[in-house]
Amino acid sequence: MRRSKHWFFLGAVVVVALVVAGCANPHAQHSAEMPSHTKAVGGQLSKPTISKDSQGRVVKEFTVVAKEADWQVSPDYSVRALTYDGTVPGKTIQVEQGDHVKVRLINKMKVPVTIHWHGYPVPNKMDGVPGLTQDEVAPGKTYTYDFVATIPGTYFYHSHFQSSDQVDRGLYGAFIVLPKEKRTQYDRDYVLMLDEWMNHHGNMGQSGSHMEHGEMNMGGSGMNMDHSMMMGSGQESSMPQMDHDEMMKQMYNLYSVNGKSGSLVQPLTVKKGERVRLRLINAGYMTHKIHFQGQPFQIVAMDGHEISDPPVVKDKLVVIGAGERVDVSFVAGKDFAIDMHDGTPGAKTLVIPVRVIGGEKTPAKADQLSLPELDMRKYATNSRTENVEPSASSYVFRLNQSMQNGAEVYTINGKTWPNTDPIVVKKGERVKITFINEGRSDHPMHLHGHVFKVISRNDVRLSVPLEKDTLLVRPGEKYEIEFTADNPGNWMLHCHDLHHAAAGMMTVVKYQDYKSDYSVKMNTVHE
Ligand code: C2O
Ligand code: CU
């Protein structure tokens, strides 16, 4: 049974791995002569072979090898990770708008895998959802993703095979599409991928060993978590009654950026006066609140879509839900630190120092100040589509949680996958969905294959709609979104807290007349 398997994994150990030589920009010395957007964007860049297709488009072909690797997250925590290309995150796949992208995935793991292009409107066949758009890529097999990079922005790729386990263990990387027309020149462009891990291993970092799935040993604390505790059914447990998600937040106690935590985090090095772009990608499952200590900054994009006229703000927390992306820009003045104000144990483990050459030196530490959150609804994206015709069909999704057979499940209108109601659309129609969070947990709702507009929050219309593909819906919130059914296929719509997706919070948007040459195997579809 999928769900129990999932929780079994969760009760086990997780996680991942590598490099980020990424943050140390290898071109630092040459920034003056390099046109901005052609530089490395953090992480290692995957190198394509380049050719032309019959329509004269530039073809960039990448190879991605899924494999296990030992990954050192922090000085005292390493893990046998599942990776793309041996590192966590995998290499950044960076292309230019208009490029014809081909990615050959080779599976050298013992388990199946896929690649899903999170947030990107690829053709349905390229969406990477096993059972729905393709067969899982079995061990030893390959699969080639092939699509045109139609829109620019910050996206990511991740496995969609048991993603609550596989993404958690490291199968993700950044996907960056540089715009044809650059509005702003950036001297530096960094990817910062956020994630969380469970460090309850005591000394396993040294031994290099790892626990098998199903073991749950709380290391030095002497605490043993068994399955029933994980399920929250706990009469026999000695733990105080705690909300399931609250317990998870205590357990995922190590936060990483580009796969590294604590003293292994590479400082970002910039020069005084340089304009820097940071592409924050939340590849984890938690909501994070990020502080750019004392540094004035602008939000320049959300979920890949550029913001028009962003104001300069300071000491406001940037809230980023799982699966969301936020691009920030600032002009380097003096050293500062980027830290997390989540109020969780893990938040204390991650501080990203920004070192400014020629700037004032300050030590980087977490400041834990209580600060207001930036209100993202005041922002508007430069809309690509102008039509705001009334919606032809509308749906209401009440998001909640409940106990079923001793397990916490996450529900849409009281139902769990695969019993949730699909949304059936006609090509070209306008569809409205109202998300109402009636539960106790954050639900970052993600729609595959489309960009939607956020129309209102708690019945207050946004003055200009925000374009997104993932929308954090917090407890008590109600949002209306709209999208145009312009990309025929079968598309997942689910919570990007992938544990919630695995425990029920998923459905599908189906196009009425779509004929897939892939034969859908609904009972094998999962998060
Ligand atoms: Cu990023 Cu269906 O997922
Ligand atoms: Cu959720």
Coordinates of C-alpha atoms in Angstrom, one line a residue, residues 37 240 244 314 364 375 405 502:
H37 CA 23.5 36.2 -18.0
P240 CA 2.9 14.0 24.3
H244 CA 1.7 15.2 13.0
K314 CA 14.5 45.7 4.0
A364 CA 27.4 36.0 9.8
D375 CA 3.2 40.7 1.7
N405 CA -7.2 3.8 10.0
A502 CA 1.6 10.9 -0.7

